[in-house]
Short mmCIF file of C-alpha atoms and ligand atoms in Angstrom, two decimals:
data_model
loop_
_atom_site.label_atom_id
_atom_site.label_comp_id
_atom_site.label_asym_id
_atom_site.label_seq_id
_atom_site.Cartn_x
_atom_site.Cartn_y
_atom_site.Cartn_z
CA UNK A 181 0.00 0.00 0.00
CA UNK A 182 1.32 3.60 -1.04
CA UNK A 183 2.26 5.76 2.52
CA UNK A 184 0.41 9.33 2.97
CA UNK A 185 0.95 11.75 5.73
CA UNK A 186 -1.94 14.14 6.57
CA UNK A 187 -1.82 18.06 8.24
CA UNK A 188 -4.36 19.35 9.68
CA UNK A 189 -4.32 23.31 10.42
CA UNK A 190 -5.59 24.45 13.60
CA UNK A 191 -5.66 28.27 12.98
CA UNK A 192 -6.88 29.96 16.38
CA UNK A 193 -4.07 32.01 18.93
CA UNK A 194 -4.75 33.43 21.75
CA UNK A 195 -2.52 36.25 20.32
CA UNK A 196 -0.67 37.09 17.56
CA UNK A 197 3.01 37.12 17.95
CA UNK A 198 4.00 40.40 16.49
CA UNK A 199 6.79 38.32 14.22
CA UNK A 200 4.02 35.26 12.82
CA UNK A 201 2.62 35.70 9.48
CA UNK A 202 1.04 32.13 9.74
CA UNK A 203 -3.12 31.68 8.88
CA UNK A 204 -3.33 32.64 12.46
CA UNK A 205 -5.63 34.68 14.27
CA UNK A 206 -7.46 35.89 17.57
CA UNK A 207 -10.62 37.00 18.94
CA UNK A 208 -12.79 33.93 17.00
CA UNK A 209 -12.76 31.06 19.62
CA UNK A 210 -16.92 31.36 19.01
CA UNK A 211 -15.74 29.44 15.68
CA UNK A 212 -14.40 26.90 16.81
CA UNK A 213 -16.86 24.73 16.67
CA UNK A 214 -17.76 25.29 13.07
CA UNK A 215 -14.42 25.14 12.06
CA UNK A 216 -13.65 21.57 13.51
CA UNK A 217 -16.71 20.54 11.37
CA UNK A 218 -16.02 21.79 8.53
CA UNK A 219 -12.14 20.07 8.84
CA UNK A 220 -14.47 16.88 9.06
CA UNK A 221 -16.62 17.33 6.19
CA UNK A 222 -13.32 18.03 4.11
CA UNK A 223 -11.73 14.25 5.52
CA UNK A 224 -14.74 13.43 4.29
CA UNK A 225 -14.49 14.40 1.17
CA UNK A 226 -10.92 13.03 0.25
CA UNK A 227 -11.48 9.90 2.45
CA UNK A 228 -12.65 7.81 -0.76
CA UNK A 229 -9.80 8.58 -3.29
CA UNK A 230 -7.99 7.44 -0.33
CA UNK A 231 -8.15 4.49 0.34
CA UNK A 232 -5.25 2.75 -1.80
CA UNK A 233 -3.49 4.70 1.43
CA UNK A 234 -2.21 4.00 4.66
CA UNK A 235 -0.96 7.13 6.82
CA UNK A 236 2.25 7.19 8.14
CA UNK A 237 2.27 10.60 9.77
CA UNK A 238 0.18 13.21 11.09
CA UNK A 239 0.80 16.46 12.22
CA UNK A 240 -1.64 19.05 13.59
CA UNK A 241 -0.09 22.65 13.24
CA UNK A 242 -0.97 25.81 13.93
CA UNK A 243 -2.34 28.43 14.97
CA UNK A 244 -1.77 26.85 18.43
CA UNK A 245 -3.20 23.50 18.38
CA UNK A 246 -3.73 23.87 22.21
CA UNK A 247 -5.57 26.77 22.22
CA UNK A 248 -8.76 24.99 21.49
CA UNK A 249 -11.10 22.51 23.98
CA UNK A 250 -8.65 19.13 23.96
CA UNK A 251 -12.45 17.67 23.01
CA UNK A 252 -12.03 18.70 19.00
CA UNK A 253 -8.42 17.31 18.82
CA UNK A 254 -9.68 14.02 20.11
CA UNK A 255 -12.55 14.04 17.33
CA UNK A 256 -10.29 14.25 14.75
CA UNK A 257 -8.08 12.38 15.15
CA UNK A 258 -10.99 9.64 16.08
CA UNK A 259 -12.38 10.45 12.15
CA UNK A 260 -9.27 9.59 10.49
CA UNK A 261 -8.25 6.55 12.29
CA UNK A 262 -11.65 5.03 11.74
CA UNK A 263 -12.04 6.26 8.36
CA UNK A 264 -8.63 6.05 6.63
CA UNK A 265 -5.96 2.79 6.41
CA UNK A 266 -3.53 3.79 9.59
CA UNK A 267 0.02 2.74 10.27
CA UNK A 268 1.07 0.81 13.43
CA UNK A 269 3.50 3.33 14.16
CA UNK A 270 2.26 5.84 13.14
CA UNK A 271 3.95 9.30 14.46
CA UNK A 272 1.19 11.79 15.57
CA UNK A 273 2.73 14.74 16.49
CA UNK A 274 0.51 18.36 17.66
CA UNK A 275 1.82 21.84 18.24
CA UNK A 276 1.48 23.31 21.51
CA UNK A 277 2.30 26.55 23.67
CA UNK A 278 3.61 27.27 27.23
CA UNK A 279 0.86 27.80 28.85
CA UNK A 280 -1.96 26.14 27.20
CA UNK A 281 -2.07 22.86 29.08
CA UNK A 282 -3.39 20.98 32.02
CA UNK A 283 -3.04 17.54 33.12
CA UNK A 284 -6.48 16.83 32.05
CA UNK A 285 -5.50 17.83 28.05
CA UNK A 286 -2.51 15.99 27.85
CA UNK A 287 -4.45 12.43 28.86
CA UNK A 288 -7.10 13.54 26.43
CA UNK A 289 -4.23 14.02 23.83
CA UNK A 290 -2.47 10.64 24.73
CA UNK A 291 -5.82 8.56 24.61
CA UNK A 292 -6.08 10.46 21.31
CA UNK A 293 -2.93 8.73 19.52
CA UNK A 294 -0.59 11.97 20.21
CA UNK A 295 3.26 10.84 20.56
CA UNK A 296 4.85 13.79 19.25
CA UNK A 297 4.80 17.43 20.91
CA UNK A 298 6.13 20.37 19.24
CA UNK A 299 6.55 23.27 21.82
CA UNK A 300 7.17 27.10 20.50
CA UNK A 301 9.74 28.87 23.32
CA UNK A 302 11.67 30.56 21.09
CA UNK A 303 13.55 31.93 24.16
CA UNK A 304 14.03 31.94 27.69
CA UNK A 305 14.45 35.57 27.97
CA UNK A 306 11.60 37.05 28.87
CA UNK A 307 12.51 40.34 28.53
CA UNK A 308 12.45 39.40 24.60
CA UNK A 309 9.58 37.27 24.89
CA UNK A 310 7.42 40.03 25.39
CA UNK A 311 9.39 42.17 22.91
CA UNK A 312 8.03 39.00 20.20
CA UNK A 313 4.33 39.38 21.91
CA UNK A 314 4.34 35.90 23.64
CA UNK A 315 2.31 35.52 26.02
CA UNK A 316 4.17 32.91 28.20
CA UNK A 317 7.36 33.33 29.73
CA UNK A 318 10.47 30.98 30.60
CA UNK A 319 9.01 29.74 33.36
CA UNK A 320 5.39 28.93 31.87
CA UNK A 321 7.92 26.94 29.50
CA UNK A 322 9.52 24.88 32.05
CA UNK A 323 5.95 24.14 33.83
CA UNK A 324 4.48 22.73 30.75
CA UNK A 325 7.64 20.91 29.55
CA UNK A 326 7.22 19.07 33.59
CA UNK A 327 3.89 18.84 32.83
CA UNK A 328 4.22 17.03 29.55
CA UNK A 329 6.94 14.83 30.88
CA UNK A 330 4.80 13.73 34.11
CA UNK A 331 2.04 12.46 31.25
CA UNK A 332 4.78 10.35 29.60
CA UNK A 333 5.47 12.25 26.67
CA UNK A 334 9.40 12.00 25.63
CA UNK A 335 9.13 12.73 22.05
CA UNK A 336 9.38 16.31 22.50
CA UNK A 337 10.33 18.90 19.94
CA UNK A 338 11.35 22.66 21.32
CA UNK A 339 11.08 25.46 18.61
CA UNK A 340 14.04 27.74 19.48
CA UNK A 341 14.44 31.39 17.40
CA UNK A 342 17.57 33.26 17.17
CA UNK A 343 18.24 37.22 15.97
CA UNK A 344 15.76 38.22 18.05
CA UNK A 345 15.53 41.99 18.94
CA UNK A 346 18.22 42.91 21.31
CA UNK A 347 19.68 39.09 21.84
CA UNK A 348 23.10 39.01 22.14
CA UNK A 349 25.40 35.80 21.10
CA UNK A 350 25.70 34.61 24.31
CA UNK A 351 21.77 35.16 25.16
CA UNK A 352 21.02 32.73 21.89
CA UNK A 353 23.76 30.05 23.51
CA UNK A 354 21.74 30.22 26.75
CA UNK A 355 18.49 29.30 25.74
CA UNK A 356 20.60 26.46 23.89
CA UNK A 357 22.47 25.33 26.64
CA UNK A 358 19.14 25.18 28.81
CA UNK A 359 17.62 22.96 26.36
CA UNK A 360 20.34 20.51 26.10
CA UNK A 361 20.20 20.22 30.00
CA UNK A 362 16.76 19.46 30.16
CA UNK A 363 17.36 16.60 27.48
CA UNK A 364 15.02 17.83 24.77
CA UNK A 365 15.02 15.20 22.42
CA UNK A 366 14.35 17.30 19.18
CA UNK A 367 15.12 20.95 19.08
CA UNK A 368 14.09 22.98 15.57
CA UNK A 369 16.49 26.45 14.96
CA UNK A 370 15.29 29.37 13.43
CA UNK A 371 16.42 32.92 12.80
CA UNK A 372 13.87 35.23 12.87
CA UNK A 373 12.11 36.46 9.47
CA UNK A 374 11.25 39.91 9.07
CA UNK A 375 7.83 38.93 7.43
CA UNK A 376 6.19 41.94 5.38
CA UNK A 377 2.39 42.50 6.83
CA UNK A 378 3.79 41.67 10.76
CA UNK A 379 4.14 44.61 13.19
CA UNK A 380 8.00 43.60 13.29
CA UNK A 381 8.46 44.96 9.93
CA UNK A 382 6.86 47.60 10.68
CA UNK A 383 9.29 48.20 13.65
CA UNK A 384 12.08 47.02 11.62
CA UNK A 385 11.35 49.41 8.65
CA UNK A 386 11.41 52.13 11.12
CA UNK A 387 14.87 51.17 12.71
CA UNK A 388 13.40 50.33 16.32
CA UNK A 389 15.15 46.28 16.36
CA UNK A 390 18.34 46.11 17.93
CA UNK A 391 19.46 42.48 15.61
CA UNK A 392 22.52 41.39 15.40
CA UNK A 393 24.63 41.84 12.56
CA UNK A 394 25.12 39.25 9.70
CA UNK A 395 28.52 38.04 10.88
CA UNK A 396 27.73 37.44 14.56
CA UNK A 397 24.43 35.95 13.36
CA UNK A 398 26.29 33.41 11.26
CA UNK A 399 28.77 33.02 14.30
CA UNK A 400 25.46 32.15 17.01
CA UNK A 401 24.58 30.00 14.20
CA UNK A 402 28.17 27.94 14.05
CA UNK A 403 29.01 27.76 17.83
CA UNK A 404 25.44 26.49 18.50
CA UNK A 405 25.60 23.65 15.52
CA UNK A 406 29.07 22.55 17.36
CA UNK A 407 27.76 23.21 20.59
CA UNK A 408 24.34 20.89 19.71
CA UNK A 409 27.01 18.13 18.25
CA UNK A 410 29.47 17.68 21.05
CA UNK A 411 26.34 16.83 23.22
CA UNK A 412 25.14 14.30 20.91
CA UNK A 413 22.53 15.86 18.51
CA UNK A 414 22.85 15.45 15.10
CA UNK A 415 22.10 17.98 12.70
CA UNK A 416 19.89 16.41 9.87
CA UNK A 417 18.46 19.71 8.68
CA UNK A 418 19.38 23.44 7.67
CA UNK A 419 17.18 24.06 11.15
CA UNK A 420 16.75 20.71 12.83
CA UNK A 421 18.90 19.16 15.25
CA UNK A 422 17.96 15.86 17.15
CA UNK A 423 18.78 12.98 19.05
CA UNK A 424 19.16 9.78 16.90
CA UNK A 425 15.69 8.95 15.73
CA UNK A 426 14.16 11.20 17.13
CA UNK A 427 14.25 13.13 13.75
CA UNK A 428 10.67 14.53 12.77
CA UNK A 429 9.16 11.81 10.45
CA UNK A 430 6.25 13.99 9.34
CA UNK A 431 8.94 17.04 7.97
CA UNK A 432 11.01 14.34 6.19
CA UNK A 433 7.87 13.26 3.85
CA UNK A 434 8.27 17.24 3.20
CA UNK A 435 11.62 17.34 2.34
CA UNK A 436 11.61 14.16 0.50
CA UNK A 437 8.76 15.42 -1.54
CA UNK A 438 6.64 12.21 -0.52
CA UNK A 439 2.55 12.82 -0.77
CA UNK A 440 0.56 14.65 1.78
CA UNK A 441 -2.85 16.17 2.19
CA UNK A 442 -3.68 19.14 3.87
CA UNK A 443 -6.78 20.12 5.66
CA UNK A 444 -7.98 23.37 7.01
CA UNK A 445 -7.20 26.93 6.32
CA UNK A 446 -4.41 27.54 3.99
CA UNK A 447 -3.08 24.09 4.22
CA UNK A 448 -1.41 22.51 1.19
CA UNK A 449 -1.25 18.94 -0.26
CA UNK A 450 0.77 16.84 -2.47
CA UNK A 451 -0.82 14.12 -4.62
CA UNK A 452 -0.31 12.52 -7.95
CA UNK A 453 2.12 15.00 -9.21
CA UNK A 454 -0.22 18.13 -8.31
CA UNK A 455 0.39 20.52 -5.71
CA UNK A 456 -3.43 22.53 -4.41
CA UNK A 457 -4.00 24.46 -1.46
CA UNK A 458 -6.86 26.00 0.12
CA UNK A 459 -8.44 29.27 0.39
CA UNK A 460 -7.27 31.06 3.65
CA UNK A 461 -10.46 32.96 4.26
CA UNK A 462 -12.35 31.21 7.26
CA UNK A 463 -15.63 31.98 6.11
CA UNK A 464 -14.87 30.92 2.12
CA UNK A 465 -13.55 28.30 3.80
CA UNK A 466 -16.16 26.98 5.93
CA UNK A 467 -19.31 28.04 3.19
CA UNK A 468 -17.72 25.64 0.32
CA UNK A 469 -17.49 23.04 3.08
CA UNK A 470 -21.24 23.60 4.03
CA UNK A 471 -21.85 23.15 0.09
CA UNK A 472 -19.81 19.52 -0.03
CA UNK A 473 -17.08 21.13 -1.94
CA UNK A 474 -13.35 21.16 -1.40
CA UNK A 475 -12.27 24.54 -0.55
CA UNK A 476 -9.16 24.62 -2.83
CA UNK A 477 -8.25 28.34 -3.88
CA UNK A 478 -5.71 26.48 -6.70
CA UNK A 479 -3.79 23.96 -8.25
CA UNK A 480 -0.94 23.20 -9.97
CA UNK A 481 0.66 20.34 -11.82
CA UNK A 482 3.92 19.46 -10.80
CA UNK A 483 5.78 18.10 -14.19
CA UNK A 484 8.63 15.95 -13.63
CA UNK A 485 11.50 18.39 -14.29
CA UNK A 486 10.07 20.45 -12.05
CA UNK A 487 9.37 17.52 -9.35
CA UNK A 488 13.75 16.26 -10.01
CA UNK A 489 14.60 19.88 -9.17
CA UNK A 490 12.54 20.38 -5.84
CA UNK A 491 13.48 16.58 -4.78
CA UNK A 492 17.12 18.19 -5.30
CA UNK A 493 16.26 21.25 -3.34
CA UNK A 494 14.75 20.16 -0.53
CA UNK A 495 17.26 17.43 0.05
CA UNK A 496 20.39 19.58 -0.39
CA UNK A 497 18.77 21.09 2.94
CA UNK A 498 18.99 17.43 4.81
CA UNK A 499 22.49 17.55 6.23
CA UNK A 500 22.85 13.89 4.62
CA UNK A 501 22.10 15.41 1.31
CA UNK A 502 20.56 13.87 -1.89
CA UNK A 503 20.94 9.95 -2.30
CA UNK A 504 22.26 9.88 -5.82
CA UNK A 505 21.00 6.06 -5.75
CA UNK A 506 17.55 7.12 -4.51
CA UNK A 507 17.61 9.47 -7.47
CA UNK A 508 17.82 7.50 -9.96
CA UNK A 509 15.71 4.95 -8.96
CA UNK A 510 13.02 7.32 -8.48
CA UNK A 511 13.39 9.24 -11.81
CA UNK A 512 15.60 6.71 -13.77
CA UNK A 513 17.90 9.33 -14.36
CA UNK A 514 21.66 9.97 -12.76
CA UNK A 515 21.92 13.07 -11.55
CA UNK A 516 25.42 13.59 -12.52
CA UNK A 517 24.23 13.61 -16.01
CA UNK A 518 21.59 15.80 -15.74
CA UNK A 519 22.88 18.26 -13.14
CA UNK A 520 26.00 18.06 -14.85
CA UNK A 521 27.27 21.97 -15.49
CA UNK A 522 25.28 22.98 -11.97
CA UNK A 523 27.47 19.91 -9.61
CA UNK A 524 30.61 21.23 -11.55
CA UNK A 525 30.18 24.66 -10.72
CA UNK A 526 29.28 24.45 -7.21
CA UNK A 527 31.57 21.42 -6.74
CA UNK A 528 34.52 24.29 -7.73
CA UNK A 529 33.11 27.27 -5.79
CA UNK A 530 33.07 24.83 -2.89
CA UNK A 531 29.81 24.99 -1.83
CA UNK A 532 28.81 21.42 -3.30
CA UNK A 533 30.97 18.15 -2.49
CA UNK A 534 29.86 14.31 -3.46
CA UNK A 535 30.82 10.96 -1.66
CA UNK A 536 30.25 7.44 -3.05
CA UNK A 537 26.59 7.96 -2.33
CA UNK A 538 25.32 11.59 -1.45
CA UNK A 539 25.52 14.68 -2.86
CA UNK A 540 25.81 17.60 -0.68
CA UNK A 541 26.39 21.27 0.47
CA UNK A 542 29.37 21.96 2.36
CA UNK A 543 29.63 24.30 5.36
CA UNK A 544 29.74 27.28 3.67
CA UNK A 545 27.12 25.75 1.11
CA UNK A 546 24.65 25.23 3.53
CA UNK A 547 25.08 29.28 4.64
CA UNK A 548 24.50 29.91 0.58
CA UNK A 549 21.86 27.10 -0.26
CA UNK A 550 19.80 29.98 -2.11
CA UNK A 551 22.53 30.29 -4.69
CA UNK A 552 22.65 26.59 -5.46
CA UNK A 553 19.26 26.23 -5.20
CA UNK A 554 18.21 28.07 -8.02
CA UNK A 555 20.49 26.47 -10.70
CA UNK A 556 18.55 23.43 -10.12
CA UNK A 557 15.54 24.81 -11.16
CA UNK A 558 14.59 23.63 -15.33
C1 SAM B 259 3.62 27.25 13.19
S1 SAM B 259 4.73 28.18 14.10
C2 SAM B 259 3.97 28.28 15.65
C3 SAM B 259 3.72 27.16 16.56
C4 SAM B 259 3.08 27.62 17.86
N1 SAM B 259 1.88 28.32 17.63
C5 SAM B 259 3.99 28.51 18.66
O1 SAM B 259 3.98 29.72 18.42
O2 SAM B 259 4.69 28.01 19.51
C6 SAM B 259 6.15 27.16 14.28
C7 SAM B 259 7.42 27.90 14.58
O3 SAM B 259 7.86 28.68 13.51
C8 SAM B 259 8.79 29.63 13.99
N2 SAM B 259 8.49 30.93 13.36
C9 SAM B 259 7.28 31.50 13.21
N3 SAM B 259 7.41 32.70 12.61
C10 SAM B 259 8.74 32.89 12.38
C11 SAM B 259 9.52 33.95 11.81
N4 SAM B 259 8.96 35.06 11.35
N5 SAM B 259 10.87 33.78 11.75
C12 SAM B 259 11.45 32.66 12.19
N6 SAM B 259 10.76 31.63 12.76
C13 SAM B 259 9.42 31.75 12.85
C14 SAM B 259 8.61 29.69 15.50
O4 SAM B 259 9.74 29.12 16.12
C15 SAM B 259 7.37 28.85 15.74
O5 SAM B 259 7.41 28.20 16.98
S1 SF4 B 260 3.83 32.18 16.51
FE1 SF4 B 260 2.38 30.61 17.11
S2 SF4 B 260 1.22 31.53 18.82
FE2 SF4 B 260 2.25 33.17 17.81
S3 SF4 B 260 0.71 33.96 16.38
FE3 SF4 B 260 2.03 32.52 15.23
S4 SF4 B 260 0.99 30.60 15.37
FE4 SF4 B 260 0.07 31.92 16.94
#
């Protein structure tokens, strides 16, 4: 049977972080309701050109998962594993924030299948937390992390940012070094985006962020990927660091352009060589739903020169890099041929090197992967 992993956006905050430009919003918890419907009726809707399935992964993103009565989470989930073909080991993972939990939720969340928790921190300063518009601090953090280690729940990702308005170099190593105490098995690495459309570009346009400069944001970047390796993480993606197999199943089917559907607001899928997403308007989205109709805004077929070049992409930004043998047995093509001119270049600017088996940037490549990346494309 052909493997499928499914998202499911959860779009509801109890605030929005002044950096987030995700389909997130505030202020419509009276929707809830509706909304968790409507995600049915769409499961519904794909469930019979489906079945030729069986999931391997599911991840429920956000918006803050969390936010929202444990109750809909559970009903969900319930709908897909007694309406699609399910994996025995299957990885379930849900986003969550400091803050949002009680005992009570997390045994609703572990009788609903959950294994896998993805926590936003982004730091321990709170000072800067509030400069981001969290609404938790550190030690809400630490309370919920106890909390969801009580319940039995070790397969734990932490999402960590870095440049963050008035951080310094050894601020970023802190909130590192704090993590790695407290044995977090998965931790995810971001610098911050200056997203057009967030009050932080606003702020940023206007020259009120104190952010470090390129250099020493490169150097925070370095001494925390060494720093992460001595104590046994490895570091299997541009941002992802983790201990072995711990690595986030559900992101790999991403990055190794497997197929996914997507349900909810915004949320993309990946089937059959097309790419569609849906409309991010809650009430367009919820209306086609009420009609029986998928509420996809578009669509696009992915053609197979296209589909070589975003398989090389995506897994120049695995650590590992691309399996030249997985390559060709997936396009019947070796890469070496076709990629010819682009390997050679980037092979002698040093930002691409091979082994036996993988093909992959080099330190410095993976600081320029936007360069390489775009000779791939046809
Ligand atoms: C879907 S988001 C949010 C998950 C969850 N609601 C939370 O805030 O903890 C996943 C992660 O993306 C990262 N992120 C969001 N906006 C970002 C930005 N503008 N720049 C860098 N990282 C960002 C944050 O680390 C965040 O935890
Ligand atoms: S970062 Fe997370 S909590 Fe903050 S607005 Fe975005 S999705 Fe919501």
């Amino acid at each position: 049977m052909k493997e499928l992993s499914i998202y499911i956006h959860i779009p509801f905050c109890s605030s929005k972080c002044f950096y987030c430009d995700f389909t997130s919003f505030s202020g419509q918890s009276n929707r809830v309701k509706e909304y968790i419907d409507s995600l049915i009726v769409e499961l519904s809707l794909h469930k019979d050109s489906l079945q030729d399935y069986r999931i391997k992964t599911i991840f429920i993103g956000g918006g803050t998962p969390s936010a929202i009565d444990a109750k809909y989470i559970f009903k969900v989930l319930d709908y897909i594993y007694k309406n699609f073909n399910i994996s025995s080991d299957m990885e379930v993972s849900m986003e969550l924030n400091p803050g949002t939990i009680e005992f009570e939720k997390l045994n609703i969340y572990k009788e609903a299948g959950i294994n896998r928790i993805s926590m936003g921190l982004q730091t321990f300063n709170n000072n800067i937390l509030k400069k981001l518009g969290r609404i938790h601090s550190a030690e809400d953090f630490l309370q919920s992390y106890n909390m969801l280690d009580n319940a039995g729940f070790e397969n734990i990702n932490v999402d960590l940012m870095f440049n963050l308005p008035d951080q310094t170099i050894s601020d970023g190593m802190k909130d590192v070094e704090a993590l790695v105490r407290l044995g977090v098995k998965h931790i995810s690495y971001y610098s911050l985006i200056i997203e057009p459309g967030t009050l932080m570009h606003k702020w940023h346009q206007e020259n009120r962020l104190k952010l470090l400069d390129e250099d020493s944001e490169r150097k925070l970047y370095y001494n925390v990927k060494d720093f992460l390796k001595e104590n046994g993480y490895q570091h299997y993606e541009i941002s992802n660091f983790s201990m072995k197999d711990y690595e986030c199943k559900h992101n790999m089917v991403y990055w190794k352009i497997k197929p996914y559907i997507g349900v909810g607001l915004s949320s993309h899928s990946y089937l059959n060589n097309k790419r569609f997403w849906n409309t991010d308007d809650l009430s367009s989205y919820i209306q086609e739903l009420k009609k029986g109709k998928l509420p996809i805004e578009e669509d696009e077929i992915i053609s197979k020169d296209i589909e070589m070049a975003e398989f090389c992409i995506f897994g120049l930004r695995l650590v590992e890099g691309i399996d030249k043998r997985e390559f060709k047995d997936k396009f019947g093509v070796d890469i070496k041929v076709l990629y010819k001119d682009t390997i050679e270049k980037h092979k002698n600017s040093d930002l691409l090197f091979e082994d036996d088996r993988y093909l992959k940037l080099t330190d410095k490549g993976l600081d320029l992967a936007n360069i390489v990346e775009v000779d791939f494309l046809p």
